[in-house]
PDB file of C-alpha atoms and ligand atoms in Angstrom:
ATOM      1  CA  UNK N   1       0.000   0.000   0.000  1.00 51.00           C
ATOM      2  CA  UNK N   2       1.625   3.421  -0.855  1.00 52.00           C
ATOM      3  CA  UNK N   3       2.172   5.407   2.572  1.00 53.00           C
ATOM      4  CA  UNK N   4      -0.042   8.777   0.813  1.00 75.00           C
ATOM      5  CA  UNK N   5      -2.719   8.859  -1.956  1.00 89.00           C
ATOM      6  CA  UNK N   6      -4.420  12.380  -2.939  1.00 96.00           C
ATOM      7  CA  UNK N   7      -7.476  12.296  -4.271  1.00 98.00           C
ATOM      8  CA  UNK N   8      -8.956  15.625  -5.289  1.00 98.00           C
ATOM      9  CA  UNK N   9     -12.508  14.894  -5.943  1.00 98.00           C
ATOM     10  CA  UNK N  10     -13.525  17.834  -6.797  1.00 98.00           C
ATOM     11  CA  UNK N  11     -12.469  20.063  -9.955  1.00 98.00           C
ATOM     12  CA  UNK N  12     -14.105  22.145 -13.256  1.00 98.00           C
ATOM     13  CA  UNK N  13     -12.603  22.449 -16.528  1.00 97.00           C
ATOM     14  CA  UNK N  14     -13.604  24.579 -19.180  1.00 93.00           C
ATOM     15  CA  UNK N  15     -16.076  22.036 -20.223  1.00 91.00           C
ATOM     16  CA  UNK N  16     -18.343  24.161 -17.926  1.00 87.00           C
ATOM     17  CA  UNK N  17     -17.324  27.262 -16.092  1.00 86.00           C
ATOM     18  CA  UNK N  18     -13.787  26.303 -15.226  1.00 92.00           C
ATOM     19  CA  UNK N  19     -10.816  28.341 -16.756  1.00 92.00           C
ATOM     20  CA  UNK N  20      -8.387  25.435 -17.912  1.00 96.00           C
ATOM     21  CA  UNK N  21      -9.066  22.716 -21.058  1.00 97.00           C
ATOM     22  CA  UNK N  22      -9.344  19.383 -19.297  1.00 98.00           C
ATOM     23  CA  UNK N  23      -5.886  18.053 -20.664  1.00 98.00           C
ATOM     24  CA  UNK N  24      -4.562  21.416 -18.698  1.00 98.00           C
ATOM     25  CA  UNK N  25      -6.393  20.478 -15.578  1.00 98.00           C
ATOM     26  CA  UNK N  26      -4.983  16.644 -15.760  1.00 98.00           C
ATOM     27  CA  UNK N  27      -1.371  18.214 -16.338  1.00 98.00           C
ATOM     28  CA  UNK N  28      -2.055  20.453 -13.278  1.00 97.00           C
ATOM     29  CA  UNK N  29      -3.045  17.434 -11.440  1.00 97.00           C
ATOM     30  CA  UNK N  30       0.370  15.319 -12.273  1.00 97.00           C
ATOM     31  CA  UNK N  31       2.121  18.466 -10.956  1.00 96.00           C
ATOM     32  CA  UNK N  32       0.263  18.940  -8.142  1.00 96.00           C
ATOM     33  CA  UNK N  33       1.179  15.608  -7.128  1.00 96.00           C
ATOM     34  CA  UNK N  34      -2.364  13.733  -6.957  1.00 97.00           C
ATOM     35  CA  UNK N  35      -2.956  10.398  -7.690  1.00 97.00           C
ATOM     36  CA  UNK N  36      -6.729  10.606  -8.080  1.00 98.00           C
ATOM     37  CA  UNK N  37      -8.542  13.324  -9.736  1.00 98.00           C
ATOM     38  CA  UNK N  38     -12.223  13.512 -10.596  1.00 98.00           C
ATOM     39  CA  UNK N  39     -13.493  15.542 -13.468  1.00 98.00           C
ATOM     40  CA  UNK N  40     -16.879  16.937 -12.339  1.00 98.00           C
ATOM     41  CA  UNK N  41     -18.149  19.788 -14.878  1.00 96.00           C
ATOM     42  CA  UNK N  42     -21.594  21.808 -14.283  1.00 92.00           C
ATOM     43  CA  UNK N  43     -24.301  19.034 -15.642  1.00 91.00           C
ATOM     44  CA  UNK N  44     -22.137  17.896 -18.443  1.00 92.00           C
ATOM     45  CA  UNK N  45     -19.655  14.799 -19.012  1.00 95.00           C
ATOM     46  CA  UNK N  46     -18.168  16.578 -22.082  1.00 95.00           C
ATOM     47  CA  UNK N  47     -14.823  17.133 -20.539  1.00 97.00           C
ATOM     48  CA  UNK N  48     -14.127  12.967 -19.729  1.00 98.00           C
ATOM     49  CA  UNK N  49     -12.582  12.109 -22.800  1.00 98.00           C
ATOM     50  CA  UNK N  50     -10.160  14.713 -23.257  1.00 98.00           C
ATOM     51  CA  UNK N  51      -8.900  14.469 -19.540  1.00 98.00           C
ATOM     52  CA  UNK N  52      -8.966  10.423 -19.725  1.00 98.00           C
ATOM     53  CA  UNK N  53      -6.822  10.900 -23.149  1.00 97.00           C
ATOM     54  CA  UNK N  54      -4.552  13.457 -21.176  1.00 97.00           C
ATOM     55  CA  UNK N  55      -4.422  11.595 -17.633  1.00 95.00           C
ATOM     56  CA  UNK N  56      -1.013  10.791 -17.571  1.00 92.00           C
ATOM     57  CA  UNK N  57       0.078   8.992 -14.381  1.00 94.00           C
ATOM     58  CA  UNK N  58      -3.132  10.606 -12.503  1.00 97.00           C
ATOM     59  CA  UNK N  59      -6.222   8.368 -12.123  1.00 97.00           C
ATOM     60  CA  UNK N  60      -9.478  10.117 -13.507  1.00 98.00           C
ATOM     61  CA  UNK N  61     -12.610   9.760 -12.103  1.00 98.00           C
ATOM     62  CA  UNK N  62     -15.546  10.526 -14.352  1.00 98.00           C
ATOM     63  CA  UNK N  63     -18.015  12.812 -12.528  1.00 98.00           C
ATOM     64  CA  UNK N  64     -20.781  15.367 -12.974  1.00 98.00           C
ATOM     65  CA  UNK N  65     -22.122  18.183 -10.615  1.00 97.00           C
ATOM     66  CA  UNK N  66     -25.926  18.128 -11.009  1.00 95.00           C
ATOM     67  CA  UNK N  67     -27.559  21.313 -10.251  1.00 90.00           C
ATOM     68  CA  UNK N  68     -30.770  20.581  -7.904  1.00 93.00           C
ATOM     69  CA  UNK N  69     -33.140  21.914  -6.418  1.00 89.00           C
ATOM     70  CA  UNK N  70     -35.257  21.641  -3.263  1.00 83.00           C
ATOM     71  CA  UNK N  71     -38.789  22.931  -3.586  1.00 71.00           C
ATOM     72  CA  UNK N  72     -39.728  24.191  -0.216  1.00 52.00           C
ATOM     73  CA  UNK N  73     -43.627  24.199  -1.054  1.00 42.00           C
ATOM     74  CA  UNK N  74     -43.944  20.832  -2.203  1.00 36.00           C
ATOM     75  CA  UNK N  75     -42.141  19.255   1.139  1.00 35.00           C
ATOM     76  CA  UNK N  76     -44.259  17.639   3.961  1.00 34.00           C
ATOM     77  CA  UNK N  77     -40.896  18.077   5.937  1.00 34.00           C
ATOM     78  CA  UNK N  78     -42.223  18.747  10.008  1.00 35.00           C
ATOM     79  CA  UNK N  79     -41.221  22.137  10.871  1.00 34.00           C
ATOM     80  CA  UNK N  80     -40.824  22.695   7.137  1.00 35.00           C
ATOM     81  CA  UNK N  81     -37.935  23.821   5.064  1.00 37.00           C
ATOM     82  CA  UNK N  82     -36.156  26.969   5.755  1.00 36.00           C
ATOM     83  CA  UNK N  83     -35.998  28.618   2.544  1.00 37.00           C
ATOM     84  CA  UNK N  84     -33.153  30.434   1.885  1.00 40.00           C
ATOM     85  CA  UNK N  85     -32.811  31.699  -1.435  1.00 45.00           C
ATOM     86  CA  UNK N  86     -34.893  34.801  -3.036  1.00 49.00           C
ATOM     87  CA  UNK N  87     -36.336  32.985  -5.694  1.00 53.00           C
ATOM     88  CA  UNK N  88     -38.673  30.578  -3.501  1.00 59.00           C
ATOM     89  CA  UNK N  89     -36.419  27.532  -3.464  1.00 69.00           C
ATOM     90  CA  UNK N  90     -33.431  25.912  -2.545  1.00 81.00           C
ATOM     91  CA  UNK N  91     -30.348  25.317  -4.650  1.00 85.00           C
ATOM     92  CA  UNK N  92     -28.076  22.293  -3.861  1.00 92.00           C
ATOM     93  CA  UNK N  93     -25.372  20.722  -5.954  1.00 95.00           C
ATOM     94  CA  UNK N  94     -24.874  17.053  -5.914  1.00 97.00           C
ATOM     95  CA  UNK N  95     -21.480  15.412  -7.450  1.00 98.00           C
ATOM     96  CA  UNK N  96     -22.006  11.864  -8.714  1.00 98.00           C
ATOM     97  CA  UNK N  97     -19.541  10.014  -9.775  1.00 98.00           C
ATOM     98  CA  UNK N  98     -18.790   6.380 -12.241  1.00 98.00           C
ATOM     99  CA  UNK N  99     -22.578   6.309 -13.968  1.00 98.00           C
ATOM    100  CA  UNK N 100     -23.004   5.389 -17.514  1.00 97.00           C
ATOM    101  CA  UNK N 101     -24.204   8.876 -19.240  1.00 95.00           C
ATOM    102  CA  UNK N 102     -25.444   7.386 -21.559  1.00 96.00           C
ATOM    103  CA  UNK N 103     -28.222   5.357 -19.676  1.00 97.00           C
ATOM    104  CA  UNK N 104     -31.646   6.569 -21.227  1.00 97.00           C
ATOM    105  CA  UNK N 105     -33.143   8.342 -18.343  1.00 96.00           C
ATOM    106  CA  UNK N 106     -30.116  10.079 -17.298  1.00 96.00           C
ATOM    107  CA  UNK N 107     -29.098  11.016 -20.652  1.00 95.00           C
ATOM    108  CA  UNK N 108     -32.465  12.360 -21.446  1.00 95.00           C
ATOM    109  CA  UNK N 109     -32.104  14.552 -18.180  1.00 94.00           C
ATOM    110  CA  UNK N 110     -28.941  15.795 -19.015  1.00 92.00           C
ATOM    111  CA  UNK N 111     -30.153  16.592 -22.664  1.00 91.00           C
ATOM    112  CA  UNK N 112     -33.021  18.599 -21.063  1.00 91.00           C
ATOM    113  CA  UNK N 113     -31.039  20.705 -18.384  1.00 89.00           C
ATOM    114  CA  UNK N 114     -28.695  21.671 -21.243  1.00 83.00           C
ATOM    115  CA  UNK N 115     -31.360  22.691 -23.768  1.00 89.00           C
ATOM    116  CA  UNK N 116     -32.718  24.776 -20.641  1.00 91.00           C
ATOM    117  CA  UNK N 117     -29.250  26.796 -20.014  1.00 86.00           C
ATOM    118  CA  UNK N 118     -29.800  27.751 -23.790  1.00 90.00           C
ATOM    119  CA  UNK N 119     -33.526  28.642 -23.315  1.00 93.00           C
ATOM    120  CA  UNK N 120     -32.459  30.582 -20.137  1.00 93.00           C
ATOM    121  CA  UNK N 121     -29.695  32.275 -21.421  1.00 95.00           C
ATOM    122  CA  UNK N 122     -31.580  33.164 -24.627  1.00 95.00           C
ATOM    123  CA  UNK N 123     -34.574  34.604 -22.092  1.00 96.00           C
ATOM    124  CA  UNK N 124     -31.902  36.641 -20.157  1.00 97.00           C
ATOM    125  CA  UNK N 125     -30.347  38.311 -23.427  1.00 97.00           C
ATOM    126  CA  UNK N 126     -33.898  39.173 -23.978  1.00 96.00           C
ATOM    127  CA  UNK N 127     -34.537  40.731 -21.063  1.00 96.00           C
ATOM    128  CA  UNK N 128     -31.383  42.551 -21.125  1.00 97.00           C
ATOM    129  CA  UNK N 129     -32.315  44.013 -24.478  1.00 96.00           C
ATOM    130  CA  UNK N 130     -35.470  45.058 -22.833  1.00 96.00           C
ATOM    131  CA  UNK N 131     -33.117  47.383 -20.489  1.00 96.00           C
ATOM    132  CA  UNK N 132     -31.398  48.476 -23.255  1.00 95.00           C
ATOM    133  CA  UNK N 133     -27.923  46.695 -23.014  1.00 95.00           C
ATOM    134  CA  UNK N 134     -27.176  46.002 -26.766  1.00 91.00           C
ATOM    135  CA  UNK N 135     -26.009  42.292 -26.026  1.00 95.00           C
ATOM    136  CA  UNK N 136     -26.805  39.808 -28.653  1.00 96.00           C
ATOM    137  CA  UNK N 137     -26.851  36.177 -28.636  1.00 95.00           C
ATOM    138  CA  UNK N 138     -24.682  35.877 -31.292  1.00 95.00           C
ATOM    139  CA  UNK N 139     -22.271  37.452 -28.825  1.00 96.00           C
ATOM    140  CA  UNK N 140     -22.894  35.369 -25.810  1.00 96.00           C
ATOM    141  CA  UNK N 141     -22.776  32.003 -27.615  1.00 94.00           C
ATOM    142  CA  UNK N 142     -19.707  33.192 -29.359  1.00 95.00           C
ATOM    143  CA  UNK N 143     -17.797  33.917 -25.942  1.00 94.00           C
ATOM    144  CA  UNK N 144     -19.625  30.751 -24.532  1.00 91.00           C
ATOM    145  CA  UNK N 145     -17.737  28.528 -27.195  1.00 89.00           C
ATOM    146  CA  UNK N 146     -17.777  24.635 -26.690  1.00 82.00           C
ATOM    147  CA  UNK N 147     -18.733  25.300 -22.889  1.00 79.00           C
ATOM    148  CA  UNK N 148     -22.323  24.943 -21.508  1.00 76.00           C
ATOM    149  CA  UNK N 149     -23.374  28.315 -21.757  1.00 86.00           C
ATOM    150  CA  UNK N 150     -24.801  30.357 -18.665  1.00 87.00           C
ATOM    151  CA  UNK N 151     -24.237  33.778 -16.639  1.00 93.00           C
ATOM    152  CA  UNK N 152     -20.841  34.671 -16.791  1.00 91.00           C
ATOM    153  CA  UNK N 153     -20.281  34.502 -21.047  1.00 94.00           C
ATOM    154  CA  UNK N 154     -23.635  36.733 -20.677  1.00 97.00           C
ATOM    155  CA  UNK N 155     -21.518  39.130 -18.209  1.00 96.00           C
ATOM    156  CA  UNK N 156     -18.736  39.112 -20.234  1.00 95.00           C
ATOM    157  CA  UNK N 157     -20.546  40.067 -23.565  1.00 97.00           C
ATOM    158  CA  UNK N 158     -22.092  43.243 -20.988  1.00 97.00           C
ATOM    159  CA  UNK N 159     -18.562  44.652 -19.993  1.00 97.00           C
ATOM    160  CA  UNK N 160     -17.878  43.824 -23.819  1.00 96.00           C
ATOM    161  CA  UNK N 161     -20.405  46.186 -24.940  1.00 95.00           C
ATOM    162  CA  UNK N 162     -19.705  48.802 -22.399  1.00 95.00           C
ATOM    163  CA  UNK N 163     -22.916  48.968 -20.420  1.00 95.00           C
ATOM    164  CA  UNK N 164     -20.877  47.395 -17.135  1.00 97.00           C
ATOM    165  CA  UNK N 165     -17.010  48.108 -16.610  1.00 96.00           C
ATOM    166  CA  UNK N 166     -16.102  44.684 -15.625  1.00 95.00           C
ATOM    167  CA  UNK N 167     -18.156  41.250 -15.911  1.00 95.00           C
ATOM    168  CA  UNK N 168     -18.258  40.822 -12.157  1.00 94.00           C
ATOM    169  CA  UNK N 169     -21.093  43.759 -11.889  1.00 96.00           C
ATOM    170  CA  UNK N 170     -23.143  41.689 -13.540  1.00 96.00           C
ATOM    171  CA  UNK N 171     -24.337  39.866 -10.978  1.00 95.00           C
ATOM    172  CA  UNK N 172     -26.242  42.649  -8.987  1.00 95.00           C
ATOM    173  CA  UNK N 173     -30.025  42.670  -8.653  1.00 94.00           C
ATOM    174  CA  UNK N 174     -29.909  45.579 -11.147  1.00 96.00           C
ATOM    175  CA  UNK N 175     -29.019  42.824 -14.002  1.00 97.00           C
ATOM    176  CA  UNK N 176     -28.293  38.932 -13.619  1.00 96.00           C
ATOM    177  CA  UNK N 177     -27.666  37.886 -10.031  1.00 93.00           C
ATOM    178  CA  UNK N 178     -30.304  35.832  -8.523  1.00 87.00           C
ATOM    179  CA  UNK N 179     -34.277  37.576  -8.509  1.00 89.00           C
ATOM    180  CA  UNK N 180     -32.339  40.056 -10.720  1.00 95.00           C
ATOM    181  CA  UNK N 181     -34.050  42.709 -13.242  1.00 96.00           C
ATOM    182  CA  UNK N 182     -32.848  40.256 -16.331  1.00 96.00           C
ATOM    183  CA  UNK N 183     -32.629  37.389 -14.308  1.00 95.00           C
ATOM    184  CA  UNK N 184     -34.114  34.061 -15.507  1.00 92.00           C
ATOM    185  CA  UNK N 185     -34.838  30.593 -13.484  1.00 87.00           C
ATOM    186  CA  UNK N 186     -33.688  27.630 -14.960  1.00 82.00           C
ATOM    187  CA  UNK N 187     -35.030  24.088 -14.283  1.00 86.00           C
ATOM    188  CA  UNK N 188     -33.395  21.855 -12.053  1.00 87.00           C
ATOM    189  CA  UNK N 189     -33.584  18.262 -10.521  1.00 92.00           C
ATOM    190  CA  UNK N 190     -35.290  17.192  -7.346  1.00 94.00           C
ATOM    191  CA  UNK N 191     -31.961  15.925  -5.308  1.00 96.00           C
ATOM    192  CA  UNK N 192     -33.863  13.035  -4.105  1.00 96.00           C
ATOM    193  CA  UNK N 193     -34.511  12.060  -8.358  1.00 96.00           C
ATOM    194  CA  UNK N 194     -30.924  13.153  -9.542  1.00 97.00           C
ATOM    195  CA  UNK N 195     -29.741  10.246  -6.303  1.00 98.00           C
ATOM    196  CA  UNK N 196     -32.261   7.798  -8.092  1.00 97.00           C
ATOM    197  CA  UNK N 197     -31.061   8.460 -11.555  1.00 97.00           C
ATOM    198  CA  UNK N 198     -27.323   8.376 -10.873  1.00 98.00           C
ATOM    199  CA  UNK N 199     -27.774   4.955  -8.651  1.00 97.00           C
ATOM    200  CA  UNK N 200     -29.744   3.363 -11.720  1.00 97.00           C
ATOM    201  CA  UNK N 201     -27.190   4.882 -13.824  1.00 97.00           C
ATOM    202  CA  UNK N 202     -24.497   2.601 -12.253  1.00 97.00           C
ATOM    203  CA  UNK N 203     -23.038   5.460  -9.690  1.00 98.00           C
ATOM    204  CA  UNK N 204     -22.459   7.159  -6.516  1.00 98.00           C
ATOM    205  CA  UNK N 205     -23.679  10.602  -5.406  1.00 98.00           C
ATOM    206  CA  UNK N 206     -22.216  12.906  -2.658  1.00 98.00           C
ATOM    207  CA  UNK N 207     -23.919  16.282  -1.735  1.00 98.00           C
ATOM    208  CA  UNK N 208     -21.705  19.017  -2.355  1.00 97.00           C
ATOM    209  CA  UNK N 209     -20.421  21.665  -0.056  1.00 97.00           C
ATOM    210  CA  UNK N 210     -23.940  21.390   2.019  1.00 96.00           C
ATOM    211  CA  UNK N 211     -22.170  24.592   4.375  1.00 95.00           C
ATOM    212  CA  UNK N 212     -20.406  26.544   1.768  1.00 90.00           C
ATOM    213  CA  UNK N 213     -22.951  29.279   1.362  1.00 77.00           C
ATOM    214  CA  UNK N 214     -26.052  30.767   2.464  1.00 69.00           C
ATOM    215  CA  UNK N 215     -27.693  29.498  -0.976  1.00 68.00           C
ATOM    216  CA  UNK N 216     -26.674  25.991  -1.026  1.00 69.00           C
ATOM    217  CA  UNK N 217     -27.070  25.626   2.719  1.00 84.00           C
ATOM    218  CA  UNK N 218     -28.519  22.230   3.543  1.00 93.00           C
ATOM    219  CA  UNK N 219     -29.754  21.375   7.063  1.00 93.00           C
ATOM    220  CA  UNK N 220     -29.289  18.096   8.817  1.00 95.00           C
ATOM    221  CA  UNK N 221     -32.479  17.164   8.224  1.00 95.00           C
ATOM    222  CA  UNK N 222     -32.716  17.376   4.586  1.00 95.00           C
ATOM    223  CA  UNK N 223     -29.462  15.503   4.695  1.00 97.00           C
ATOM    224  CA  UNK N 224     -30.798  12.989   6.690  1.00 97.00           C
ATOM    225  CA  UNK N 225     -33.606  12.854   4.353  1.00 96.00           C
ATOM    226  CA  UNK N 226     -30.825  12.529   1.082  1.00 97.00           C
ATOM    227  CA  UNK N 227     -29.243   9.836   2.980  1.00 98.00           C
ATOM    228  CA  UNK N 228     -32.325   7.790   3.430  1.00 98.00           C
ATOM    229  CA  UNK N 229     -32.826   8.030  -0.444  1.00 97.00           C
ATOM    230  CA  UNK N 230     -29.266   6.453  -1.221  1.00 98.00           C
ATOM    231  CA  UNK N 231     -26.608   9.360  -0.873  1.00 98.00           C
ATOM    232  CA  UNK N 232     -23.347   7.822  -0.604  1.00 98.00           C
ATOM    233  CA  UNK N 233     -21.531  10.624   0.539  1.00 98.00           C
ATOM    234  CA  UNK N 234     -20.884  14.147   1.746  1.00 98.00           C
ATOM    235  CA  UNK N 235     -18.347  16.992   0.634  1.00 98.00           C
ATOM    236  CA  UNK N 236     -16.949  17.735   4.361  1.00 98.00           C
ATOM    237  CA  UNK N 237     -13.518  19.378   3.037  1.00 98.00           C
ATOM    238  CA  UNK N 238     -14.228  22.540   0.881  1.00 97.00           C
ATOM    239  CA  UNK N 239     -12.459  26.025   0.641  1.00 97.00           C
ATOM    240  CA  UNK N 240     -15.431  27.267   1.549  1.00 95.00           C
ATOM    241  CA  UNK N 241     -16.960  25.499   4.454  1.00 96.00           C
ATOM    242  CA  UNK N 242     -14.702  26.617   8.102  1.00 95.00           C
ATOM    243  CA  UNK N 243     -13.603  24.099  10.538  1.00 96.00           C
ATOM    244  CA  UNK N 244     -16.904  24.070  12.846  1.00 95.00           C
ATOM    245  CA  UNK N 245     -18.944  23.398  10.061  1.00 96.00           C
ATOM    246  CA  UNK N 246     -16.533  20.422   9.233  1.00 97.00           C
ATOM    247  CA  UNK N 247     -16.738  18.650  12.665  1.00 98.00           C
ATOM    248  CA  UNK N 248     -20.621  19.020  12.415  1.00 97.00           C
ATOM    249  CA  UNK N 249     -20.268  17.825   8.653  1.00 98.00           C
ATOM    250  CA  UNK N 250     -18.336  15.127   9.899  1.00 98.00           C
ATOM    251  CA  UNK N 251     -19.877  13.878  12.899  1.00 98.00           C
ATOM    252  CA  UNK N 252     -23.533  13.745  10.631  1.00 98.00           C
ATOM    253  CA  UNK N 253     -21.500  11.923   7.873  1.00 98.00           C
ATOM    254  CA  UNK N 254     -20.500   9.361  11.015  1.00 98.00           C
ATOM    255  CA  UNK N 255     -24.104   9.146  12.094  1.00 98.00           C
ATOM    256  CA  UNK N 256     -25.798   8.350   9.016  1.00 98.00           C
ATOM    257  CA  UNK N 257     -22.766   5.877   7.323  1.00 98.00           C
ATOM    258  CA  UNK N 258     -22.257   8.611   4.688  1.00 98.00           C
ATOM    259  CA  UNK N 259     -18.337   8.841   3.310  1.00 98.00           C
ATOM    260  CA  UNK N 260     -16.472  11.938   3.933  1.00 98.00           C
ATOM    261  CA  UNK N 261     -14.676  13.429   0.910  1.00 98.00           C
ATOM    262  CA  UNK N 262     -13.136  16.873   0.103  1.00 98.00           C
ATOM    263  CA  UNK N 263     -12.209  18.740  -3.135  1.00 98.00           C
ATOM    264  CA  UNK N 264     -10.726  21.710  -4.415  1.00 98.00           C
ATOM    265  CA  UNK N 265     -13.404  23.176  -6.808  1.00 97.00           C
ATOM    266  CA  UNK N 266     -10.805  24.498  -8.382  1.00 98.00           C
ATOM    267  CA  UNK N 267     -12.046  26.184 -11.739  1.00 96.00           C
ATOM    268  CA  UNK N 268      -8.801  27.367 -12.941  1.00 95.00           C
ATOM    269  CA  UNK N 269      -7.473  31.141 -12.391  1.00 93.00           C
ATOM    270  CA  UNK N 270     -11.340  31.913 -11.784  1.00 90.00           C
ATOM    271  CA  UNK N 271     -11.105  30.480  -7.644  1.00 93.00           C
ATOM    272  CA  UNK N 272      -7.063  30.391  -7.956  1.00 94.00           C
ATOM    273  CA  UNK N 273      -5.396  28.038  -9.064  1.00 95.00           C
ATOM    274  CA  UNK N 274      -5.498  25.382  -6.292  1.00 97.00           C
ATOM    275  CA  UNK N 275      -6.069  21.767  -6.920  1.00 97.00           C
ATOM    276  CA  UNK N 276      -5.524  19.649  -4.642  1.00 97.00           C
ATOM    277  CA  UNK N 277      -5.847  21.962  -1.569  1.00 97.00           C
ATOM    278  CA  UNK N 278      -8.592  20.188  -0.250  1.00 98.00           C
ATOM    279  CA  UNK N 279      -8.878  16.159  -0.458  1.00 98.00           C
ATOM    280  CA  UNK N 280     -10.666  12.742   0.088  1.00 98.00           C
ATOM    281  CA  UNK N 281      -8.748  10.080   2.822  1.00 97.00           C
ATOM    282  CA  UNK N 282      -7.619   6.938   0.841  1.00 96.00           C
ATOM    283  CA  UNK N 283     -10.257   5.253   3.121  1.00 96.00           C
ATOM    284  CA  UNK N 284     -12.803   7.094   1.951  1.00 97.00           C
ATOM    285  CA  UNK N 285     -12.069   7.152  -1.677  1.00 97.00           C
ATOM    286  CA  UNK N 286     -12.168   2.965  -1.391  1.00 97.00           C
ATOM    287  CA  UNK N 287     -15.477   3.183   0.987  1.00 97.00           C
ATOM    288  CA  UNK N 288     -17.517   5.154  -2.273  1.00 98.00           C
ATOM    289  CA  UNK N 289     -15.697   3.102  -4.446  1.00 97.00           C
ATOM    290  CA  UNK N 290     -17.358  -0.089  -2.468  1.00 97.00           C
ATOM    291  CA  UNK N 291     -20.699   2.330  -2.943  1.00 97.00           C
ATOM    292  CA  UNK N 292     -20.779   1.691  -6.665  1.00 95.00           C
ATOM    293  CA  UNK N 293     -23.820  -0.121  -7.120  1.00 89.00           C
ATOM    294  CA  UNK N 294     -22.660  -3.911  -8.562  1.00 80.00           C
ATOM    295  CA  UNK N 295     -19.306  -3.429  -6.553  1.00 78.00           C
ATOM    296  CA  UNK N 296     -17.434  -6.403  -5.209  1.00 70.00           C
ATOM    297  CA  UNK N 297     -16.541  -4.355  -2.142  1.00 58.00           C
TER     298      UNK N 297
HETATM  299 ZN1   ZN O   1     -21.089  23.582  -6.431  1.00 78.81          ZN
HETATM  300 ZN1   ZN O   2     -18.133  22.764  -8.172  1.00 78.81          ZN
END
């Protein structure tokens, strides 16, 4: 057994919002010294064959972060769900990890969440045009490239055209941040049906970062919930969650059998470059490994 493994299980390329190609994020990885990295793009799989052509001496791990939501109307939970987003629900982002992507009902998901971003950012542009911004969507999809498009090509076509000085002002309430004046929702998956679909699809899910942020905050009892519908795992070691909310992370992970992993989500120069500043225990990579529904484990 080698004395250290790093796994970073955690990291964007420019598939989705990330800075770096995915061959550039594997050759970061090598340097960086990790032995395990897993590709996990915003609701796309796009990057994988790129990074598994370009892996090197690093292991890849195919993965996906799923954009969900949880409706807080819809829930019988007791006490009810605290709601903490200004649009009326809850947004939570679950990594998954080894499925198939091309099993039927998963593949069909992912086809419709993609033709949404387009729909969304079309709406946006739209709206923005209402406002007067002269922004077209020539523009944005040119800037958006090969990537999934979404909100920051659309900022980045605004500072283009002058109306904002840099793409970060973008994302106030007077254009796209969230309940914006141009804002537009976009559809995403129950949690409890992206768990369901990524199980029958052959793989694993872990809830990301459930204490990064007040919009992605997840209470212990919607995790408990999660776990009860077959979450393997939990994101306990993230830049952005501090050392109390690890021990609580930890100690629920511990309670309900969930494995405890960590990643960077590094997405290039965007976050600082810094892969492999957070990572999953050797243990715990094996214990989700042993997860994988059909596993010998
Ligand atoms: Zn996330
Ligand atoms: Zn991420």
């Amino acid at each position: 057994m080698r004395p250290l493994m790093r796994a970073d299980l955690h990291v964007h390329s420019s598939a989705s919002d990330g800075t770096d190609p995915p061959a550039e994020v594997m050759r970061r990885a090598a340097l960086a010294g990790l032995d395990v990295v897993a590709l996990t793009d915003h609701d796309t799989v796009a990057g994988h064959a790129e990074a598994r052509a370009a892996a090197g001496p690093v292991t890849l791990l195919p993965g996906m972060e799923l954009s969900c939501r949880l409706d807080g109307r819809s829930r019988g939970v007791p006490g009810g769900i605290r709601v903490s987003s200004p649009r009326g629900w809850q947004s939570l982002h679950m990594l998954a990890y080894l499925f198939d992507p091309g099993q039927p009902m998963l593949a069909a998901e992912l086809t419709r969440i993609r033709d949404d971003r387009v729909l969304r950012a079309r709406a946006m542009v739209d709206r923005l045009a209402d406002l007067g911004v002269d922004v077209s969507w020539e523009q944005v999809a040119a800037i958006a490239g090969q990537a999934v498009v979404g909100r920051p090509h659309i900022a980045r076509a605004m500072a283009a055209s002058g109306v904002i000085a840099s793409p970060r002002e973008a994302f106030t309430r007077d254009w796209i941040a969230d309940g914006g004046r141009a804002y537009v929702d976009r559809y995403a998956l129950d949690p409890v049906r992206a768990i369901g679909l990524v199980r029958a699809a052959g793989g694993v899910t872990v809830l990301a970062h459930p204490r990064a942020g007040r919009d992605t905050r997840v209470t212990d009892q919607q995790i408990t919930r999660l776990a009860a519908a077959g979450l393997a795992g939990l994101e306990v070691f993230h830049p952005d969650q501090s050392d109390v909310e690890r021990a609580r992370l930890l100690a629920l992970a511990s309670d309900l059998g969930l494995v405890a992993t960590g990643g960077s989500d590094d997405h290039g120069s965007l976050t600082g470059y810094r892969l492999g500043c957070e990572t999953t225990s050797a243990g715990a990579y094996q214990d989700l490994l042993s997860r994988v529904p059909g596993s010998p484990a």
